[in-house]
Tab-separated table of C-alpha atoms in Angstrom:
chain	number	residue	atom	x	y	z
A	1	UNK	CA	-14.308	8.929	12.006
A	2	UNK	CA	-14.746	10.280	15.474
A	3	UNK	CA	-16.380	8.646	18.454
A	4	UNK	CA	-19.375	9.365	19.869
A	5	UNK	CA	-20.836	11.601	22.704
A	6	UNK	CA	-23.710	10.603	24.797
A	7	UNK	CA	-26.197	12.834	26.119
A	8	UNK	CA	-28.214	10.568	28.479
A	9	UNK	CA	-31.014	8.456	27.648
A	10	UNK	CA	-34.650	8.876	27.234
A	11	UNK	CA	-36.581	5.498	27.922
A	12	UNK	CA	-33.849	2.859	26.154
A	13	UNK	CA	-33.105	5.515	23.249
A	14	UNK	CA	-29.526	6.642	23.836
A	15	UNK	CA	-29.363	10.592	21.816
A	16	UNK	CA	-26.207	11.372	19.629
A	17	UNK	CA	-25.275	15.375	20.629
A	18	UNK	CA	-22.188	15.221	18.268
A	19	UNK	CA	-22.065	13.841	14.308
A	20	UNK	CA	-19.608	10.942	13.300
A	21	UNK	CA	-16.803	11.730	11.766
A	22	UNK	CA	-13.913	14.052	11.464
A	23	UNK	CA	-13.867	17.500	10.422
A	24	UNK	CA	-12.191	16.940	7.508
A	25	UNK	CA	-14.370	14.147	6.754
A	26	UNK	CA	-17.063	16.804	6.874
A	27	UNK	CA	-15.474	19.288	4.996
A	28	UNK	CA	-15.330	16.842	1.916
A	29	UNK	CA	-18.622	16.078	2.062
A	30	UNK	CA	-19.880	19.880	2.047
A	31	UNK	CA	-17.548	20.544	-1.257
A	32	UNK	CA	-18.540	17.262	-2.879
A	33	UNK	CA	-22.319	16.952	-2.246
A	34	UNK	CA	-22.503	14.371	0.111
A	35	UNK	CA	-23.248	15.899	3.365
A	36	UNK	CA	-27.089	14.575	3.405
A	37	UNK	CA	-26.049	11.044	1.702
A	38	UNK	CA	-23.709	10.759	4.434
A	39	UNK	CA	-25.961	11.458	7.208
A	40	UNK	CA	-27.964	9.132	6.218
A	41	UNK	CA	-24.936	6.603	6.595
A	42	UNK	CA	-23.926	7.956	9.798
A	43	UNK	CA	-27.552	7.410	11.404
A	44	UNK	CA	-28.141	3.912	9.847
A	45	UNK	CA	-25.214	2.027	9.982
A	46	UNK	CA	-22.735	4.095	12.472
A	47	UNK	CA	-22.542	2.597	15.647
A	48	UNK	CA	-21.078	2.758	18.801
A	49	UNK	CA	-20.843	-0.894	20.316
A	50	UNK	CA	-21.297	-4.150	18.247
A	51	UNK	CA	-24.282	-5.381	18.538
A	52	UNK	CA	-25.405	-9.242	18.249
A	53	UNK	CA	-24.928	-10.120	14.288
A	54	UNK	CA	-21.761	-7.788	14.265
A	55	UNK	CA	-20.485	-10.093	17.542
A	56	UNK	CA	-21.277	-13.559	15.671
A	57	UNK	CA	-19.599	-12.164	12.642
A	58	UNK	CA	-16.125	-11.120	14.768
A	59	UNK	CA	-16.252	-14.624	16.119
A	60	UNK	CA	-16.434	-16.356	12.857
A	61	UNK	CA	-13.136	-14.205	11.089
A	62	UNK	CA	-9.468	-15.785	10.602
A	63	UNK	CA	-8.368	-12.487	9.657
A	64	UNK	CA	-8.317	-8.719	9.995
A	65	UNK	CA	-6.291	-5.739	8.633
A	66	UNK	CA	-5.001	-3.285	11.348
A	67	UNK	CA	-4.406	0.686	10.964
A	68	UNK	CA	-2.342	2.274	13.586
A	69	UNK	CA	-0.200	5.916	13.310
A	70	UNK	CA	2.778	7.313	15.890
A	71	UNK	CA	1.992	10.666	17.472
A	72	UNK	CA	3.286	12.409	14.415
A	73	UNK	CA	0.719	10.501	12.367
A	74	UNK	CA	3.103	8.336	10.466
A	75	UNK	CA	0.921	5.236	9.859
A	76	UNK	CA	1.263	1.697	9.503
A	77	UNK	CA	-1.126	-0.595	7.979
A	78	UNK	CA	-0.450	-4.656	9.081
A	79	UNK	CA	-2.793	-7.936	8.671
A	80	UNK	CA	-3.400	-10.380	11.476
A	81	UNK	CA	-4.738	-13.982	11.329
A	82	UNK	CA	-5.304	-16.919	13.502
A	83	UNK	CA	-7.742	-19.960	13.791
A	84	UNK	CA	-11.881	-18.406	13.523
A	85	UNK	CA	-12.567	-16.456	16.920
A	86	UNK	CA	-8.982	-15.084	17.640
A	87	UNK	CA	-10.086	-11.522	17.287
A	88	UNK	CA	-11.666	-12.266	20.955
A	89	UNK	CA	-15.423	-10.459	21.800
A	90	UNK	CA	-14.817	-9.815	25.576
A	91	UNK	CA	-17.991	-7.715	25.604
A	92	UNK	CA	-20.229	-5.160	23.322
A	93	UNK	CA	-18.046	-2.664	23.553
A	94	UNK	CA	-14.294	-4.793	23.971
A	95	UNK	CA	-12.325	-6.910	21.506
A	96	UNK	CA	-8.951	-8.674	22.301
A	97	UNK	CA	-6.743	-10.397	20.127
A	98	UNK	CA	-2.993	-12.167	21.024
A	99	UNK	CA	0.278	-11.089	19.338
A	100	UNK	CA	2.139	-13.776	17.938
A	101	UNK	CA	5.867	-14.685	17.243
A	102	UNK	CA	6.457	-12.140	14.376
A	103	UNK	CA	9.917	-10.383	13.099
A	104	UNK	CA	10.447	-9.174	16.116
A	105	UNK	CA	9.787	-5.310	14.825
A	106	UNK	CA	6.562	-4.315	16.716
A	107	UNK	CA	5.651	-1.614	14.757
A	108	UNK	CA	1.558	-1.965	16.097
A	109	UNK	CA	2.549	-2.159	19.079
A	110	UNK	CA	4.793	0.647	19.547
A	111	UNK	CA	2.909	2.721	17.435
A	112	UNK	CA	-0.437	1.455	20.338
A	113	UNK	CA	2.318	2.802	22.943
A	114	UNK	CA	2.335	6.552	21.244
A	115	UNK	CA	-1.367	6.421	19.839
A	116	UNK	CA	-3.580	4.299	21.074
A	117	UNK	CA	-6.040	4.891	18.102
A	118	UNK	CA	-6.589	1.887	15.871
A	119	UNK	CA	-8.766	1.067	13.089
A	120	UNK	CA	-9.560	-2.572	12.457
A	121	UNK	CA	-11.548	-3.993	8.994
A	122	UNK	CA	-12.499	-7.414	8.604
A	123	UNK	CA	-13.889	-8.620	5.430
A	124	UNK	CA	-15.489	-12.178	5.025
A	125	UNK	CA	-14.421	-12.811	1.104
A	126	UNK	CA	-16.074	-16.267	1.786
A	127	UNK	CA	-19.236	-16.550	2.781
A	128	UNK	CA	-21.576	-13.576	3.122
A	129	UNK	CA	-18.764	-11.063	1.296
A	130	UNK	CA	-19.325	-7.723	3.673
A	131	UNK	CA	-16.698	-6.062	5.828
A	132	UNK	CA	-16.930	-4.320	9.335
A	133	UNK	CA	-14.813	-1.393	10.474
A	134	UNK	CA	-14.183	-1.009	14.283
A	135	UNK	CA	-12.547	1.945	14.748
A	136	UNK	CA	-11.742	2.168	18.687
A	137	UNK	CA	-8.535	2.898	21.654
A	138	UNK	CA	-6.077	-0.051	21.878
A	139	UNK	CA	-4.014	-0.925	25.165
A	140	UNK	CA	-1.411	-4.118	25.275
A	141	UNK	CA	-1.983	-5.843	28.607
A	142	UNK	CA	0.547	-9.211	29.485
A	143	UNK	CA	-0.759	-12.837	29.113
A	144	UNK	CA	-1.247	-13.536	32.747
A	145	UNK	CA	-3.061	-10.681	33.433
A	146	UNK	CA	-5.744	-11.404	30.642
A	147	UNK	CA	-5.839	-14.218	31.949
A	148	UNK	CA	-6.714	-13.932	35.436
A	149	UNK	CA	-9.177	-10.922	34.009
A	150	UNK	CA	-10.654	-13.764	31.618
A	151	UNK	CA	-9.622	-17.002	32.480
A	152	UNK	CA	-12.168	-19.240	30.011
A	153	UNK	CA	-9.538	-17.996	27.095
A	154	UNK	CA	-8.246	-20.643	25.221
A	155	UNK	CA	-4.559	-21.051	25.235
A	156	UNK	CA	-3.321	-22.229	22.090
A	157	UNK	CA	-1.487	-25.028	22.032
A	158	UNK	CA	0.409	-24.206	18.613
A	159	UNK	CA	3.771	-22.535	19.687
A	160	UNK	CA	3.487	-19.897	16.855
A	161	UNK	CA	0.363	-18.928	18.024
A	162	UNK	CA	0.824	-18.595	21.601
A	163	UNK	CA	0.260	-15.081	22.548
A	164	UNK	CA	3.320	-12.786	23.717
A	165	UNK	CA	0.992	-10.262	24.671
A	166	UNK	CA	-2.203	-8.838	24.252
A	167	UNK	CA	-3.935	-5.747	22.466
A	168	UNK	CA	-7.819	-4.841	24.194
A	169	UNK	CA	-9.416	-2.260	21.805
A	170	UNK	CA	-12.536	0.038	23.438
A	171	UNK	CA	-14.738	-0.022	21.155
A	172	UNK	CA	-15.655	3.330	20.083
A	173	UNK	CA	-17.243	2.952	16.439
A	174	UNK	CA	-18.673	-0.028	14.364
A	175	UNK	CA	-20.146	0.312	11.269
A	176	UNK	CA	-20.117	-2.069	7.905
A	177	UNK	CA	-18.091	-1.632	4.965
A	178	UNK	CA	-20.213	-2.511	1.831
A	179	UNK	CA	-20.212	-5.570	-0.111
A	180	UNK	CA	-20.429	-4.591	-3.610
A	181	UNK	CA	-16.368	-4.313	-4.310
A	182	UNK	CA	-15.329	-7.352	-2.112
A	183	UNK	CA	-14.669	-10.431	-4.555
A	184	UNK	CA	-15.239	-13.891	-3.603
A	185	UNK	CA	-13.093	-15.688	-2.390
A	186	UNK	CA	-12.967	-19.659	-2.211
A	187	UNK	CA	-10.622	-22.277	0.425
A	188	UNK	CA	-8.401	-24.467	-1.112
A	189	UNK	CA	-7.231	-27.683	0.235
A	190	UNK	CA	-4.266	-27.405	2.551
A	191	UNK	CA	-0.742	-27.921	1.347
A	192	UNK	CA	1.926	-29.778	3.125
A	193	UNK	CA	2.075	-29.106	6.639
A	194	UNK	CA	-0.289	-26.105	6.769
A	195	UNK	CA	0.382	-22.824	7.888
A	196	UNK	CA	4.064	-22.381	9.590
A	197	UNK	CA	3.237	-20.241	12.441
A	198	UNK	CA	6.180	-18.533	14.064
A	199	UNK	CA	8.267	-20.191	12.132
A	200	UNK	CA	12.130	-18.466	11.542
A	201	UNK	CA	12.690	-20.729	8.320
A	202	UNK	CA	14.002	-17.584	5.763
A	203	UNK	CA	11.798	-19.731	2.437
A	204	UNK	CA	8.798	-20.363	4.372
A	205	UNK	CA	8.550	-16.956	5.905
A	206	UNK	CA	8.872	-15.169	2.117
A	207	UNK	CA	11.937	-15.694	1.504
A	208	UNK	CA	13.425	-11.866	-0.071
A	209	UNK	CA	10.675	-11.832	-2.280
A	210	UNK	CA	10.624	-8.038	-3.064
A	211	UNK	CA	14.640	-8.127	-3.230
A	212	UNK	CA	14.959	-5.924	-0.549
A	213	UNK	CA	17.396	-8.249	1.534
A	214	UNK	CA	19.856	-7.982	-1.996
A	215	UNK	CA	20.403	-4.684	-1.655
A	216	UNK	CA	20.704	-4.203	1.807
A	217	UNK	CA	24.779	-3.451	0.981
A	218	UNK	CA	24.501	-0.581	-0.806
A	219	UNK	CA	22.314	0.791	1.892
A	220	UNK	CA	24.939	1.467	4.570
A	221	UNK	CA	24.864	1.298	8.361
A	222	UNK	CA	22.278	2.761	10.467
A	223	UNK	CA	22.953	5.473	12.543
A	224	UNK	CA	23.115	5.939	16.176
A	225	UNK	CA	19.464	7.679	16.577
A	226	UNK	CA	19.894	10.757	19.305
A	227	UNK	CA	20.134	10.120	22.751
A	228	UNK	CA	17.873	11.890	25.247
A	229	UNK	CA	20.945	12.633	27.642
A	230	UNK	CA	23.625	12.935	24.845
A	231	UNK	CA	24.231	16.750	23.087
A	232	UNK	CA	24.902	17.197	19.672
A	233	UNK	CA	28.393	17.173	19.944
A	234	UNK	CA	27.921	13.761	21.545
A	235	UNK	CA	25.916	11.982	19.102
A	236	UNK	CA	27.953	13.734	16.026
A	237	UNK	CA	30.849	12.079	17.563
A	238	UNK	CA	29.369	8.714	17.489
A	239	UNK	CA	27.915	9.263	14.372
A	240	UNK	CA	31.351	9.921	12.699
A	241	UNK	CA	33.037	7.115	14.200
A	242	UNK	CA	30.127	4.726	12.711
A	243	UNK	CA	30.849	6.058	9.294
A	244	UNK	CA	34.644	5.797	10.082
A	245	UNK	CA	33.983	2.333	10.525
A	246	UNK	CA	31.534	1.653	7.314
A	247	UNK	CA	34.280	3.457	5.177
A	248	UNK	CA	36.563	0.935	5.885
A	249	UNK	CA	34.632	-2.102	4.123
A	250	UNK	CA	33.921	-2.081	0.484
A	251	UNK	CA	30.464	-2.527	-0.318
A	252	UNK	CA	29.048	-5.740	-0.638
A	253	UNK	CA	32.050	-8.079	0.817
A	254	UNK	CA	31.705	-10.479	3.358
A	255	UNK	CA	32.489	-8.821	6.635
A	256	UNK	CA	31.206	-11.820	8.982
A	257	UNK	CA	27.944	-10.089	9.629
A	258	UNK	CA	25.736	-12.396	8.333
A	259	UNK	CA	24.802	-10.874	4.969
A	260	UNK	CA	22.992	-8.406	6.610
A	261	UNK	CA	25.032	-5.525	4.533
A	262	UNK	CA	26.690	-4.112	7.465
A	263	UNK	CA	29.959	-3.912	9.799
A	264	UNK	CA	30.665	-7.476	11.382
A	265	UNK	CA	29.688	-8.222	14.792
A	266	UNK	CA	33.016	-8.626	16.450
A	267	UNK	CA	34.913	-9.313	13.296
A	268	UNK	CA	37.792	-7.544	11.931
A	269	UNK	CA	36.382	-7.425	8.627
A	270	UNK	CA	37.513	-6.925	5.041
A	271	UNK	CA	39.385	-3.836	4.598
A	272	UNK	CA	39.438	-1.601	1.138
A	273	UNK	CA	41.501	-1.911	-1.375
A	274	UNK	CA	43.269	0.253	-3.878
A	275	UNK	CA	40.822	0.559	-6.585
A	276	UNK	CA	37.424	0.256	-4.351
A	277	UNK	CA	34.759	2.393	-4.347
A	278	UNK	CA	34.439	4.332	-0.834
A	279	UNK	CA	31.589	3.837	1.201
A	280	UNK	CA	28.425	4.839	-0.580
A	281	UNK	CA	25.198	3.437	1.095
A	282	UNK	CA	22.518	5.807	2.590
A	283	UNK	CA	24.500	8.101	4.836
A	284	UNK	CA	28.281	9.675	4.164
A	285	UNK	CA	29.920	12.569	5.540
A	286	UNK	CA	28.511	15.245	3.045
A	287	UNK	CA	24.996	14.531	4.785
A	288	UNK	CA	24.068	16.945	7.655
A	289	UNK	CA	25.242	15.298	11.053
């Protein structure tokens, strides 16, 4: 959806001049016959600053999903939670929430630095099972200067859960996501030492459920990306002497980096043998350079 434009105000009505939504939003709705249904939608439930019962219901949530996309559009879809109120209510039309200790990777947030569009839902599986979509501009902004800005926030006293930064969204839509597909959910009683926030501990973090982390050796070495003030010459230079390098291991031995699949840090490493495969992970020198 798209945000809102204001017109001016008559008396303490504020007019709409433009529908919600996106083009292509509309475009669907004309070929499936859902134009008027939707209308309906967008002038009962679409609005453009949370009022008071969608306030109380950000302050009660533990958790929220998070949609962000790069400037080419590539998107990434993440979860955040914390103890009830972290997803902060600064005002009716501003929300702030902290960035923990995560992986390190920062996809959000660099994705916030190229786009700052964001779409957050929040769905209460618990008690009154309904969601809310806030669709809105993100910014990151440094602890001490939320801080002085808004000094009554709390600062958590659980290292995991001390913020690194901040993300401020603008509000620009609110509207609620409807209850009838959201199951319910109940709390179970707390298990050991509750929830290891921050933690770096490989098992308690997920350990390589998916397998991923197994077959990072038969993926290879990344390559140098492309330098801004390198040519191509440059960077295919750099890229052959990386594969040089991966050539000389045989996949899946022990080359002092760590098990992380690739060229050791430092380390001379194992070199091939007569009989070993070459180098076959995710780049070689057939691919285009």
């Amino acid at each position: 959806m798209s945000t809102f434009e204001h017109a001016g105000q008559q008396g303490a009505t504020t007019l709409r001049t433009t529908r919600p939504g996106s083009d292509g939003e509309h475009l669907v709705q004309q070929r499936m016959g859902t134009t008027e249904r939707a209308d309906r939608f967008y002038a009962d439930q679409v609005l453009d600053r949370l009022n008071p019962r969608m306030r109380e219901f950000v302050n009660r949530q533990e958790m929220f999903f998070l949609a962000t996309a790069d400037r080419h559009g590539a998107c990434d879809n993440t979860f955040r939670a914390g103890p009830p109120g972290f997803l902060h209510v600064l005002d009716d039309a501003t929300l702030a929430y902290p960035e923990y200790r995560g992986n390190g990777v920062h996809a959000s947030l660099g994705n916030i630095e190229e786009n700052p569009q964001v779409g957050i839902l929040m769905v209460d599986f618990l008690r009154d099972r309904i969601g809310l979509h806030v669709n809105g501009r993100a910014r990151s902004v440094a602890d001490d200067e939320m801080r002085r800005a808004h000094p009554w926030l709390p600062a958590d006293q659980v290292p995991g859960r001390r913020a690194l930064v901040w993300v401020v969204i603008t509000v620009e839509e609110a509207y609620i996501h409807c209850a009838k597909h959201i199951p319910h959910f109940q709390k179970v009683p707390a298990r050991g030492h509750g929830r290891p926030w921050g933690t770096d501990d490989f098992k308690r973090k997920g350990g390589d459920f998916f397998g991923a982390a197994s077959e990072a050796p038969e993926r290879g070495p990344f390559l140098p990306p492309p330098r801004p003030d390198a040519d191509a010459a440059t960077w295919r230079a750099e890229a052959e002497r990386v594969l040089a390098k991966a050539e000389r291991y045989a996949p899946g031995e022990d080359t002092g980096g760590g098990g992380g699949g690739g060229t050791g840090s430092g380390g001379a490493g194992a070199e091939s043998t007569a009989g070993t495969p070459p180098f076959s992970g995710w780049f070689s020198r057939s691919a285009s350079v």
